Structures are given as C-alpha cells and as structure tokens.
Coordinates of C-alpha atoms in Angstrom, one line a residue:
M2 CA 23.4 -0.2 -33.1
N3 CA 26.0 0.2 -30.4
E4 CA 24.8 1.9 -27.2
E5 CA 26.7 5.1 -26.3
K6 CA 29.3 4.2 -23.7
K7 CA 28.5 5.7 -20.4
S8 CA 31.2 7.9 -18.8
L9 CA 32.6 6.7 -15.5
N10 CA 32.2 8.6 -12.3
F11 CA 35.4 9.4 -10.4
I12 CA 34.9 6.5 -8.0
E13 CA 34.7 4.1 -10.9
Q14 CA 37.8 5.7 -12.4
I15 CA 39.7 5.0 -9.2
I16 CA 38.6 1.4 -9.3
E17 CA 39.5 1.0 -12.9
E18 CA 43.0 2.4 -12.2
D19 CA 43.4 0.0 -9.3
L20 CA 42.4 -2.9 -11.6
A21 CA 44.8 -1.7 -14.3
N22 CA 47.6 -1.5 -11.7
G23 CA 47.2 -5.2 -10.7
L24 CA 44.3 -5.4 -8.2
P25 CA 42.6 -8.7 -9.0
K26 CA 38.9 -8.2 -9.9
E27 CA 37.9 -11.0 -7.5
K28 CA 39.3 -9.0 -4.7
L29 CA 36.8 -6.2 -5.1
R30 CA 34.4 -5.9 -2.2
F31 CA 32.3 -3.0 -1.1
R32 CA 30.2 -2.1 2.0
F33 CA 27.4 0.2 3.1
P34 CA 28.0 1.1 6.8
P35 CA 25.0 2.8 8.4
E36 CA 24.9 3.7 12.0
P37 CA 21.6 2.4 13.5
N38 CA 20.7 5.6 15.3
G39 CA 17.9 6.8 13.0
Y40 CA 16.0 6.1 9.8
L41 CA 17.8 6.4 6.5
H42 CA 17.2 9.4 4.3
I43 CA 17.6 10.4 0.7
G44 CA 21.3 11.1 1.3
H45 CA 21.8 7.6 2.4
A46 CA 20.0 6.4 -0.6
A47 CA 22.7 7.9 -2.8
S48 CA 25.4 6.0 -0.8
I49 CA 23.3 2.8 -1.1
C50 CA 22.9 3.2 -4.8
L51 CA 26.6 4.0 -5.2
N52 CA 28.0 1.0 -3.2
F53 CA 25.5 -1.6 -4.3
G54 CA 25.6 -0.2 -7.8
L55 CA 29.4 -0.8 -7.9
G56 CA 28.7 -4.3 -6.7
L57 CA 26.4 -4.9 -9.6
K58 CA 28.7 -3.3 -12.1
Y59 CA 31.8 -5.3 -11.1
N60 CA 29.9 -8.5 -9.9
A61 CA 31.4 -7.9 -6.5
P62 CA 30.0 -8.7 -3.1
V63 CA 28.7 -5.8 -0.9
N64 CA 28.4 -6.1 2.9
L65 CA 25.7 -4.4 4.9
R66 CA 27.7 -3.5 8.1
F67 CA 26.1 -1.7 11.0
D68 CA 28.4 0.8 12.8
D69 CA 26.9 0.0 16.2
T70 CA 29.5 1.5 18.5
N71 CA 27.3 3.9 20.4
P72 CA 24.7 2.1 22.4
A73 CA 23.3 5.3 23.8
K74 CA 21.7 6.2 20.5
E75 CA 21.2 2.8 18.7
E76 CA 18.1 0.6 18.6
Q77 CA 17.0 -2.6 16.9
E78 CA 14.1 -0.7 15.4
Y79 CA 16.6 1.3 13.3
V80 CA 18.5 -1.9 12.2
D81 CA 15.2 -3.4 11.0
S82 CA 14.2 -0.2 9.1
I83 CA 17.6 0.1 7.4
M84 CA 17.5 -3.5 6.2
Y85 CA 14.0 -3.0 4.9
D86 CA 15.0 0.2 3.1
V87 CA 18.0 -1.4 1.3
Q88 CA 15.9 -4.3 0.1
W89 CA 13.0 -2.0 -0.9
L90 CA 15.4 0.0 -3.1
G91 CA 16.1 -3.3 -4.9
F92 CA 19.5 -4.3 -3.6
K93 CA 20.9 -7.5 -2.0
W94 CA 23.8 -7.7 0.3
D95 CA 26.4 -10.5 0.6
K96 CA 26.6 -10.5 4.4
V97 CA 24.9 -8.6 7.3
L98 CA 27.7 -7.7 9.7
Y99 CA 28.0 -5.4 12.7
S100 CA 31.0 -3.5 14.2
S101 CA 30.0 -5.2 17.4
D102 CA 31.0 -8.5 15.8
Y103 CA 34.6 -7.3 16.1
F104 CA 34.6 -5.9 19.7
Q105 CA 36.8 -8.7 20.9
Q106 CA 39.2 -8.5 17.9
L107 CA 39.4 -4.7 18.3
Y108 CA 40.1 -5.1 22.0
D109 CA 42.9 -7.6 21.3
W110 CA 44.4 -5.4 18.6
T111 CA 44.2 -2.5 21.1
I112 CA 46.2 -4.4 23.7
A113 CA 48.9 -5.0 21.1
I114 CA 49.0 -1.3 20.3
I115 CA 49.3 -0.4 24.0
K116 CA 52.1 -2.9 24.4
D117 CA 53.8 -1.3 21.4
G118 CA 53.7 2.0 23.2
K119 CA 51.3 3.6 20.8
A120 CA 48.3 4.2 23.0
Y121 CA 47.8 5.6 26.5
V122 CA 45.0 6.1 29.1
D123 CA 44.1 9.7 29.8
D124 CA 42.1 10.8 32.8
Q125 CA 41.9 14.5 32.1
S126 CA 38.5 16.2 31.5
S127 CA 37.3 16.6 28.0
E128 CA 37.7 20.4 28.5
Q129 CA 41.4 20.0 29.3
M130 CA 42.0 17.7 26.4
A131 CA 40.2 20.2 24.1
L132 CA 42.5 23.0 25.2
Q133 CA 45.5 20.9 24.5
K134 CA 44.3 20.0 21.1
G135 CA 45.5 23.3 19.5
T136 CA 44.0 24.8 16.4
P137 CA 44.4 24.2 12.7
T138 CA 47.2 26.8 12.7
E139 CA 48.7 26.1 16.2
P140 CA 50.1 22.8 17.3
G141 CA 48.7 21.0 20.3
T142 CA 50.5 20.2 23.6
D143 CA 51.1 16.8 25.1
S144 CA 48.9 15.4 27.8
P145 CA 50.6 15.0 31.1
N146 CA 49.6 11.3 30.9
R147 CA 51.1 10.8 27.5
N148 CA 54.3 9.1 28.8
R149 CA 52.7 6.6 31.2
S150 CA 54.4 3.3 31.1
V151 CA 53.1 0.4 29.1
E152 CA 52.3 -1.5 32.3
E153 CA 50.3 1.4 33.8
N154 CA 48.3 1.8 30.6
L155 CA 47.5 -1.9 30.4
E156 CA 46.4 -1.8 34.0
L157 CA 44.2 1.3 33.6
F158 CA 42.7 0.0 30.3
L159 CA 41.8 -3.2 32.0
K160 CA 40.1 -1.2 34.8
M161 CA 38.2 0.7 32.1
K162 CA 37.0 -2.6 30.6
N163 CA 36.1 -4.0 34.1
S164 CA 33.8 -1.0 34.8
E165 CA 36.0 0.4 37.6
F166 CA 35.8 3.9 36.3
E167 CA 32.9 6.3 35.8
E168 CA 31.7 7.4 32.4
G169 CA 33.8 10.3 31.1
S170 CA 36.6 9.8 33.7
H171 CA 39.1 7.9 31.5
V172 CA 39.7 7.4 27.8
L173 CA 42.2 5.5 25.7
R174 CA 44.1 7.7 23.2
A175 CA 46.3 6.8 20.3
K176 CA 49.8 8.1 20.7
I177 CA 50.5 9.8 17.3
D178 CA 51.6 13.4 17.1
M179 CA 50.1 16.4 19.0
K180 CA 51.8 18.8 16.5
H181 CA 50.4 17.1 13.3
V182 CA 48.9 19.5 10.8
N183 CA 45.8 17.2 10.7
M184 CA 44.1 17.7 14.0
H185 CA 42.5 14.2 13.8
M186 CA 46.0 12.9 14.2
R187 CA 46.6 14.7 17.5
D188 CA 46.3 11.7 19.8
P189 CA 42.6 10.8 19.0
I190 CA 40.4 8.9 21.4
M191 CA 40.2 5.1 20.7
Y192 CA 37.9 4.0 23.5
R193 CA 35.6 5.6 26.0
V194 CA 33.6 4.3 29.0
L195 CA 29.9 3.9 28.3
K196 CA 27.8 2.0 30.8
K197 CA 24.9 1.5 28.4
H198 CA 23.0 -1.6 27.3
H199 CA 23.9 -2.6 23.8
H200 CA 21.1 -3.8 21.5
R201 CA 23.3 -6.8 20.5
T202 CA 26.0 -7.4 23.1
G203 CA 23.9 -6.5 26.1
N204 CA 26.0 -5.6 29.1
D205 CA 29.1 -7.6 28.0
W206 CA 31.1 -4.4 27.4
C207 CA 31.3 -1.0 29.1
I208 CA 34.0 0.4 26.9
Y209 CA 33.2 1.1 23.3
P210 CA 35.5 1.9 20.3
M211 CA 35.3 5.2 18.6
Y212 CA 34.2 5.3 14.9
D213 CA 37.6 6.1 13.5
W214 CA 39.3 3.1 15.2
T215 CA 36.4 0.8 14.3
H216 CA 35.9 1.9 10.7
G217 CA 39.2 1.0 9.1
E218 CA 39.8 -2.1 11.1
S219 CA 36.3 -3.4 10.2
D220 CA 37.1 -2.8 6.5
Y221 CA 40.4 -4.6 6.9
F222 CA 38.9 -7.5 8.8
E223 CA 36.2 -7.9 6.0
Q224 CA 38.8 -7.3 3.3
I225 CA 36.9 -4.4 1.8
S226 CA 38.8 -3.1 -1.3
H227 CA 37.2 0.4 -1.4
S228 CA 35.8 2.1 1.6
I229 CA 33.6 4.8 0.2
C230 CA 32.7 7.6 2.6
T231 CA 31.1 11.0 2.4
L232 CA 33.3 14.1 2.1
E233 CA 33.4 15.0 5.8
F234 CA 35.6 12.0 6.3
K235 CA 38.3 13.1 3.9
S236 CA 40.3 14.7 6.8
H237 CA 40.0 11.4 8.7
R238 CA 41.8 9.5 5.9
D239 CA 45.3 10.0 7.5
L240 CA 43.9 8.4 10.7
Y241 CA 42.2 5.6 8.8
D242 CA 45.5 4.7 7.2
W243 CA 47.5 5.0 10.5
Y244 CA 45.1 2.6 12.3
V245 CA 45.3 0.1 9.4
D246 CA 49.1 0.4 9.5
Q247 CA 49.0 -0.9 13.1
V248 CA 47.5 -4.3 12.2
Y249 CA 48.3 -4.7 8.5
D250 CA 49.6 -8.0 7.1
P251 CA 51.2 -7.6 3.7
N252 CA 49.7 -10.9 2.7
L253 CA 46.2 -9.4 2.9
L254 CA 44.4 -6.8 1.0
R255 CA 44.7 -3.3 2.3
P256 CA 41.5 -1.2 2.1
K257 CA 41.6 2.3 0.8
Q258 CA 39.2 5.1 1.8
R259 CA 37.8 7.4 -0.8
E260 CA 35.2 10.2 -0.4
F261 CA 32.3 11.7 -2.3
A262 CA 30.0 14.6 -1.6
R263 CA 27.0 13.8 0.5
R264 CA 23.6 14.3 -1.1
N265 CA 21.9 17.5 0.2
L266 CA 18.4 18.3 -0.9
S267 CA 16.8 21.7 -1.1
Y268 CA 13.8 22.6 1.1
T269 CA 14.7 20.1 3.8
V270 CA 17.2 19.1 6.5
M271 CA 19.4 16.0 6.3
S272 CA 20.9 16.0 9.8
K273 CA 19.8 12.9 11.7
R274 CA 19.8 15.0 14.9
K275 CA 17.4 17.6 13.4
L276 CA 15.2 14.9 11.9
L277 CA 15.0 13.3 15.3
Q278 CA 14.1 16.7 16.7
L279 CA 11.2 16.9 14.3
V280 CA 10.0 13.5 15.4
E281 CA 10.4 13.9 19.1
E282 CA 8.8 17.4 19.1
K283 CA 5.9 15.9 17.1
I284 CA 6.3 18.5 14.4
V285 CA 5.8 15.4 12.1
T286 CA 4.0 12.2 12.9
G287 CA 7.1 10.0 12.8
W288 CA 10.1 9.0 10.8
D289 CA 7.8 7.9 8.0
D290 CA 5.8 11.1 7.8
P291 CA 5.4 11.8 4.1
R292 CA 7.0 15.2 4.5
M293 CA 10.3 13.7 5.8
P294 CA 13.2 13.1 3.5
T295 CA 13.6 9.6 5.0
I296 CA 13.3 6.6 2.6
S297 CA 10.4 5.4 4.7
G298 CA 8.7 8.8 4.4
L299 CA 9.3 9.0 0.7
R300 CA 7.9 5.4 0.3
R301 CA 4.8 6.3 2.3
R302 CA 4.3 9.4 0.2
G303 CA 4.3 7.3 -3.0
Y304 CA 7.9 7.4 -4.3
T305 CA 9.0 4.3 -6.0
P306 CA 12.4 2.5 -5.7
E307 CA 12.9 3.1 -9.5
S308 CA 12.5 6.8 -9.0
L309 CA 15.0 7.1 -6.2
R310 CA 17.5 5.0 -8.1
N311 CA 17.0 7.2 -11.1
F312 CA 17.4 10.3 -9.0
S313 CA 20.7 9.0 -7.7
E314 CA 21.9 8.2 -11.2
I315 CA 20.9 11.6 -12.6
A316 CA 22.2 13.6 -9.7
G317 CA 25.5 11.8 -9.9
I318 CA 28.5 11.5 -7.7
A319 CA 30.3 14.7 -6.9
K320 CA 33.7 15.6 -5.3
R321 CA 32.4 18.8 -3.7
D322 CA 29.4 19.5 -1.5
N323 CA 26.4 20.8 -3.3
V324 CA 22.6 21.1 -2.9
T325 CA 20.4 19.2 -5.3
D326 CA 17.1 20.8 -6.2
V327 CA 14.2 18.9 -4.8
A328 CA 12.5 19.5 -8.2
L329 CA 14.8 16.9 -9.7
L330 CA 13.5 14.3 -7.2
E331 CA 10.0 15.4 -8.1
F332 CA 10.8 15.1 -11.8
C333 CA 12.0 11.5 -11.3
I334 CA 8.9 10.3 -9.6
K335 CA 6.6 12.0 -12.1
D336 CA 8.6 10.5 -15.0
H337 CA 8.2 7.0 -13.5
L338 CA 4.6 7.3 -12.4
N339 CA 3.6 8.8 -15.8
K340 CA 4.6 5.5 -17.3
T341 CA 3.2 3.2 -14.6
A342 CA 0.4 4.8 -12.6
P343 CA -3.3 4.1 -13.5
R344 CA -5.4 7.2 -14.3
V345 CA -8.5 7.7 -12.2
M346 CA -11.0 10.5 -11.6
T347 CA -11.2 12.3 -8.2
V348 CA -12.7 15.6 -7.2
L349 CA -11.0 17.4 -4.4
N350 CA -13.0 20.6 -4.2
P351 CA -16.4 19.7 -5.5
V352 CA -19.4 21.6 -6.8
K353 CA -22.5 19.9 -7.9
L354 CA -23.4 19.8 -11.6
V355 CA -26.8 18.7 -12.9
I356 CA -27.3 17.6 -16.5
T357 CA -30.9 18.8 -16.9
N358 CA -31.7 16.9 -20.1
Y359 CA -30.2 13.7 -19.0
P360 CA -33.0 11.2 -17.9
E361 CA -33.6 11.0 -14.2
G362 CA -32.7 7.6 -12.7
K363 CA -30.6 6.7 -15.7
E364 CA -27.0 5.5 -15.3
E365 CA -24.5 4.1 -17.7
W366 CA -21.0 2.8 -17.5
L367 CA -18.4 4.5 -19.7
T368 CA -15.2 3.0 -20.9
A369 CA -12.0 4.7 -19.6
E370 CA -8.4 4.0 -20.5
N371 CA -6.2 3.2 -17.5
N372 CA -3.0 4.7 -18.8
Q373 CA -2.4 6.1 -22.3
E374 CA 1.3 5.7 -21.7
D375 CA 0.9 1.9 -21.2
K376 CA -1.3 0.1 -23.6
R377 CA -1.0 -3.1 -21.5
A378 CA -2.9 -1.3 -18.6
G379 CA -6.2 -1.9 -20.3
Y380 CA -9.5 -0.2 -19.6
R381 CA -12.0 0.2 -16.8
E382 CA -15.7 1.1 -16.5
V383 CA -16.8 4.3 -14.7
P384 CA -20.4 5.1 -13.8
F385 CA -22.1 8.2 -15.2
S386 CA -25.4 9.8 -14.1
R387 CA -27.5 12.9 -14.2
E388 CA -25.7 14.5 -11.2
I389 CA -21.9 14.7 -11.0
Y390 CA -19.2 16.6 -9.1
I391 CA -16.6 18.7 -10.9
E392 CA -13.9 20.9 -9.3
Q393 CA -15.1 24.4 -8.3
E394 CA -12.2 26.0 -10.1
D395 CA -13.3 24.4 -13.3
F396 CA -16.3 26.7 -13.5
Q397 CA -16.7 30.4 -13.9
E398 CA -19.9 32.4 -14.7
E399 CA -17.9 34.7 -16.9
A400 CA -14.3 34.2 -18.1
N401 CA -11.9 35.5 -20.8
K402 CA -10.9 33.6 -23.9
K403 CA -8.0 31.9 -22.1
F404 CA -10.2 30.1 -19.7
F405 CA -10.8 26.7 -21.4
R406 CA -12.9 25.2 -18.7
L407 CA -16.7 25.5 -18.1
K408 CA -18.4 28.9 -18.2
L409 CA -22.0 30.0 -18.8
G410 CA -22.8 29.5 -22.5
G411 CA -19.6 27.5 -23.0
E412 CA -19.0 23.9 -23.8
V413 CA -16.5 21.3 -22.5
R414 CA -16.1 17.6 -22.7
L415 CA -16.4 15.4 -19.7
K416 CA -13.5 13.0 -19.7
N417 CA -14.5 9.7 -21.3
G418 CA -18.1 11.1 -21.6
Y419 CA -20.2 13.7 -23.3
I420 CA -19.9 17.3 -24.3
I421 CA -21.9 19.6 -22.0
K422 CA -23.0 23.2 -22.1
A423 CA -23.5 25.4 -19.0
E424 CA -26.9 27.0 -19.0
S425 CA -27.3 28.5 -15.5
C426 CA -26.1 28.2 -11.9
L427 CA -27.4 28.5 -8.3
K428 CA -25.7 30.5 -5.6
D429 CA -25.9 30.7 -1.8
E430 CA -26.4 33.9 0.3
N431 CA -22.7 34.7 0.0
G432 CA -22.7 34.5 -3.8
E433 CA -20.9 31.2 -4.0
V434 CA -21.9 28.8 -6.7
T435 CA -23.6 25.8 -5.3
E436 CA -25.0 24.1 -8.4
I437 CA -24.4 24.3 -12.1
H438 CA -27.1 23.4 -14.6
C439 CA -26.0 22.1 -17.9
T440 CA -27.3 20.3 -21.0
Y441 CA -25.5 17.5 -22.8
D442 CA -25.2 16.5 -26.4
K443 CA -26.5 12.8 -26.3
D444 CA -24.7 12.0 -29.5
S445 CA -21.3 13.2 -28.4
L446 CA -20.1 10.2 -26.2
S447 CA -16.4 9.7 -26.5
G448 CA -15.4 6.8 -28.7
S449 CA -19.0 6.2 -30.0
G450 CA -17.9 6.9 -33.6
T451 CA -20.7 9.5 -34.2
E452 CA -20.0 12.8 -36.0
A453 CA -20.8 14.6 -32.7
S454 CA -18.3 12.5 -30.8
T455 CA -15.5 13.9 -32.9
R456 CA -16.5 17.5 -32.4
K457 CA -13.7 19.5 -30.9
V458 CA -14.1 21.6 -27.8
K459 CA -11.1 23.2 -26.0
G460 CA -11.7 22.0 -22.5
T461 CA -11.9 18.5 -20.9
L462 CA -12.9 18.1 -17.3
H463 CA -12.6 15.2 -14.8
W464 CA -15.7 14.4 -12.8
V465 CA -17.3 11.7 -10.6
S466 CA -20.9 10.6 -10.5
I467 CA -22.5 11.7 -7.2
K468 CA -24.6 8.6 -6.9
H469 CA -21.6 6.3 -7.2
A470 CA -18.8 8.4 -5.6
L471 CA -16.8 7.2 -2.7
K472 CA -15.6 9.5 0.0
A473 CA -11.9 9.6 0.8
E474 CA -9.5 11.6 3.0
V475 CA -6.8 13.1 0.8
R476 CA -3.7 14.5 2.4
V477 CA -2.2 17.2 0.2
Y478 CA 1.5 17.4 1.2
D479 CA 3.8 20.2 0.3
R480 CA 7.4 21.0 1.2
L481 CA 8.1 20.9 4.9
F482 CA 10.1 24.2 4.8
T483 CA 9.7 27.5 3.0
H484 CA 13.4 28.2 2.8
E485 CA 15.6 26.2 0.3
A486 CA 18.3 25.8 2.9
P487 CA 16.5 26.0 6.3
D488 CA 19.5 25.0 8.4
S489 CA 22.0 27.4 6.7
Q490 CA 21.0 30.5 8.5
K491 CA 23.4 30.9 11.4
D492 CA 21.3 33.4 13.3
K493 CA 18.0 31.5 13.0
D494 CA 16.7 28.1 14.1
F495 CA 15.8 25.9 11.2
K496 CA 12.3 25.4 12.6
E497 CA 11.5 29.1 11.9
F498 CA 11.2 28.1 8.3
L499 CA 8.6 25.4 8.8
N500 CA 5.9 25.6 6.2
P501 CA 2.5 26.1 7.9
D502 CA 0.8 24.7 4.8
S503 CA 2.9 21.6 4.4
L504 CA -0.2 19.5 5.0
T505 CA -3.8 20.1 4.0
I506 CA -6.4 17.5 4.6
I507 CA -9.4 17.3 2.2
D508 CA -12.5 15.3 2.1
A509 CA -12.7 14.2 -1.5
F510 CA -14.9 12.2 -3.8
I511 CA -13.4 9.4 -5.9
E512 CA -14.6 7.0 -8.6
P513 CA -15.7 3.6 -7.2
S514 CA -12.9 1.7 -9.0
L515 CA -10.7 2.7 -6.1
K516 CA -12.7 0.9 -3.5
E517 CA -10.3 -2.1 -3.5
A518 CA -7.1 0.0 -3.6
K519 CA -4.3 -1.4 -1.4
V520 CA -1.8 0.4 0.7
L521 CA 1.0 1.9 -1.4
D522 CA -1.0 1.6 -4.7
R523 CA -0.2 4.6 -6.8
F524 CA -2.5 6.5 -9.1
Q525 CA -2.7 9.7 -11.2
F526 CA -5.7 11.7 -10.1
Q527 CA -6.3 13.2 -13.6
R528 CA -5.4 16.8 -13.9
L529 CA -4.4 17.0 -10.2
G530 CA -1.3 14.9 -9.5
Y531 CA 0.0 11.6 -8.3
F532 CA -1.4 10.0 -5.2
C533 CA -0.7 6.9 -3.0
V534 CA -2.8 4.9 -0.7
D535 CA -1.7 5.6 2.9
K536 CA -1.2 2.9 5.6
D537 CA -4.0 4.6 7.6
T538 CA -6.5 3.3 5.2
T539 CA -9.1 0.9 6.7
S540 CA -11.9 -1.2 5.4
T541 CA -14.3 1.7 5.9
K542 CA -12.0 4.7 5.2
L543 CA -9.7 5.4 2.2
V544 CA -6.7 7.7 2.8
F545 CA -4.6 9.0 0.0
N546 CA -1.3 11.0 0.1
R547 CA -0.3 13.4 -2.6
T548 CA 3.1 12.4 -3.9
V549 CA 3.6 15.3 -6.2
P550 CA 1.4 17.7 -8.2
L551 CA 1.2 17.5 -12.0
R552 CA 1.7 21.1 -12.8
D553 CA 5.1 21.7 -11.1
S554 CA 8.0 21.0 -13.5
W555 CA 11.8 20.9 -13.1
T556 CA 12.8 23.8 -15.2
K557 CA 16.5 23.2 -14.7
M558 CA 16.6 20.0 -16.6
S559 CA 17.8 21.6 -19.8
E560 CA 20.3 24.0 -18.2

C-alpha cells in the first residue's frame, strides 16, 4: 500500500522550485546560525528541526555556525550548551563554523568596499544618527560625514581597528540611500568599536562586524544555498542582498534568504533577554530550570528528543507570527511517554491503610506489567504487605455514586493486587483521616485465575507497601506564568504574571524498583503523570520532576 504523500511546507516548495529552475541538487547546503549569548529554547528547536530536517530530506550538508560578533554577551558555556542541544535532538552537522572565522575576510572585503566609495566612518553620536534616520514615512537625512574621501575613511577605519578611538565614538556605515523606503537601507552600521575580550579571538580585534554585514557574507563564503531566518529578518532581506552584491562572483552560488515565523509558545516568554533576567534575578534556578522553555530545561523536566521533533513537525512552519498552545507540546510528550515510559506506583499524598485480615508479618511479591503499550517492556515484582499507603484523595467516608474510589462499605481493586473493602477509619483531633481499616478478599489476586480474581469492581487504586517504600523528593512543576501571553501586556511587567504555584515540593513514597533509577530515566507514576529523575539525585536521595500530568489533554487537536 502506498503511503500518503506528505504535503510540502512553503520552504520546501521554494527549494523544489529552485531545483526545477536549474539549481543542482548537490549545491544545496543549509545552516543553523545561533548566537552564543544564551541557552537555546523551544523556538530555536523549531529552526534546528527545520534546517537539519531539510538536510536529511535532500541529503544535503548542514553547517552549525555560531554568530559570535558580540563579545560583550557571548561565552564558551553557551557554545557548548548549543552543540549539546543540537546533538541531543538527534542531528549531526557537517561543519562547526564561527563568524569569527571570517573576521579577516570581512575586514578585507570592507576595505574594498571603502575603496569603492560605498562605506564611510561616522563620528556622530548614536542619538544624532537616530534623528537623521527618519521614519517609515519620512526620508532620512545625510550624515555630515557621508562625503568623506576614500583616503580619510581608510585612515579613520584603520584607527578604529588599531584601538585609537573609544567605544561608541566612531562607526563604519554602508553608503546606500538615506531616502530608501526600507529603513534598514539607510546607511546601516557595518562595524563598531568594542574593546571586549572575545571567547575565540581573544584581544586580536577591537572592531566587530554587525550581524547584517556578517550574516550574508558568511552564507556566501560557506556557499549556503538557502539562508532560512525568522520573520523579523524579512525587512533585512534587501540589505542582505545588497551586501552580497558587493562581493558576489557570478561563478559561485548566490545564497538566498527566506523567512518563516518564529515559534512562540503560550504561558511563557521566548526573549533571551527576559529569560536571562529570570536566571540573573534567581526567579528560576538556572537556564535548565524545568520551568524554563529552554531545550536544557525541557530535557531536565523529562521531555524527549522525539517529542520535541514531533512537536515541531505538528506545529509546522508558518509565514505569519502566531502563538502555539503549550498544550500541544504537552500532548506530544504524553504521546511519546505513553508508548515508552515504564509504569510504577508512587504515592504523593499518603494516608495509611491497614488490611486487618491480612496476616501480620506476611509479605508477598506481586507481578506487575511495566507498560501495557509495549509488550517488550516485560514485568517486575512489587512487594505487598498488611500496611500500605494510598492517596488521601482516593478515600472518602461517604461519597456519591460517581466516586469510584474507596469509601466506607465500598470495594476497590488494588493495582496488580487484591480487592479490598473499607470497614472503618481513624481520625485526628481535626477530623482528618489518619488510618483506614479494610479487609481483603484473599482469593481475588489479579491474574490468579480464580473466579474471585475476575470479579469486577469500578475503582482501581495505586499503592505502595509501607514496609518496603522508598522516600523521594518529588517536584511538581506547573506553568511558570498564569497569563498565556505574559509579555504582551504593554502596561505591565511580564514578571507580574509569574505563577506562585509553579513549583510544589512533595515528600513522596515510591515502590522499591525505583531504587536504581538513573538521571533522566522517565516513568509514568500510575494515575498521576509522567516523571523524570532529576540531576540532583544522589546515592541517598531520589529526586523526581513532574514532566506533565496525566489528566490534562490538548482539546484543540480535533479543531
């Protein structure tokens, strides 16, 4: 049976048209160009999946190129984290490259542009230049330095390079058109003086190229066929093309920039500046805090590479800015973990239950299926004894017919175990139930084949044996913000919408099979949600993060 042919996204359509118009397939080359000034987030994951996905689709190389032109904000730590994230998502690059690799080439090209009369040094203040820039509806005015001679511009630019000017005192501007309808074409800055140590080039340079000048030229130097950017760079495309025009050799491939809408996610912020603010103000514990939308945060929370790739695939590539419901991301991880995560029993809010007719001192090991969705997952043994913990909310003294858990006089099945009946309970001075007394049907053990074992009761509860239970710290994470678009309110700071209940820490009891669980191992805590072993786990203390609860569902999937 033929598989249904998958429709192409608009980026793929552009590539197919270029191939049909004569672009040799072997000339296809893509790149992912992060700036190493922070950790990658879920929006970057969309770009990673797009660019590397195109590489896989067309069997074309993909470069990982770091846009490291701003030493004031860039660190090797960020470079390392980005490389790890790309590999963790399951992708392989052809070459690791840096914009700083091209500093000398960019400088040489710049000298040629100055000699061609197409760039000049401006020593006005940034405020003066901003006033001359004009508006989208009003043309700009020429800088008084615009008509400096080639010789003077070369001399001044050399002084910039030789650190003879202070930061902010001089810039090099492209000489294009101060009346251009596109404000990016109104004599944009190509170089500025920055006396900062660079994480790769050290103190070799004190002038650094601007992103727009570096971007297209790096693509051209690497012979990138399709330079795929987010939508905010669409207005920069004229400048991208102008810069490439200055160095273009008709015998070489000319890169083309095309844009797609960045991935925005509800109930979070995606601005690196705002994410850095959360880290620096210690609102979160770091870039990999499980509440952060960073790839490292999602990984620590328990998200899998497969779920993030699937999320990017389902969310798709758009031409217009939009906000993707975080529930889709949650749907993708639940869908994957449902197939792959072992089931275990854990009690987060315990109340003691005593099976009064079960022999004191007796214990037995019951057989439990690890994952009913994966028959290869096998079985494990869980200990059972006279005293167990169940969840407090699973018991009520009196309840209506719609309450299918344990109530006085009512029966439920213990998961993988016996049918029990609640006979009485003990309470403290505040009227809170502290102990439930039950009896069990000794012939009702699940899977034993007896008539009693096939008897139907409406409720099934998870539990742990008190004698065998392990203690664990469980971090129940929720959304970091209470507003679906926390940074969209012009009159309010985004931090006003921080969720005070985004983290709840619980001392839980877990079944002993989890004693050897390793960091990043993922499990379904039955009837509660999906959880992941946190890196704070030690040989004496288990720590779990809640990835996502079971009960939430993405209701828009069918819309």
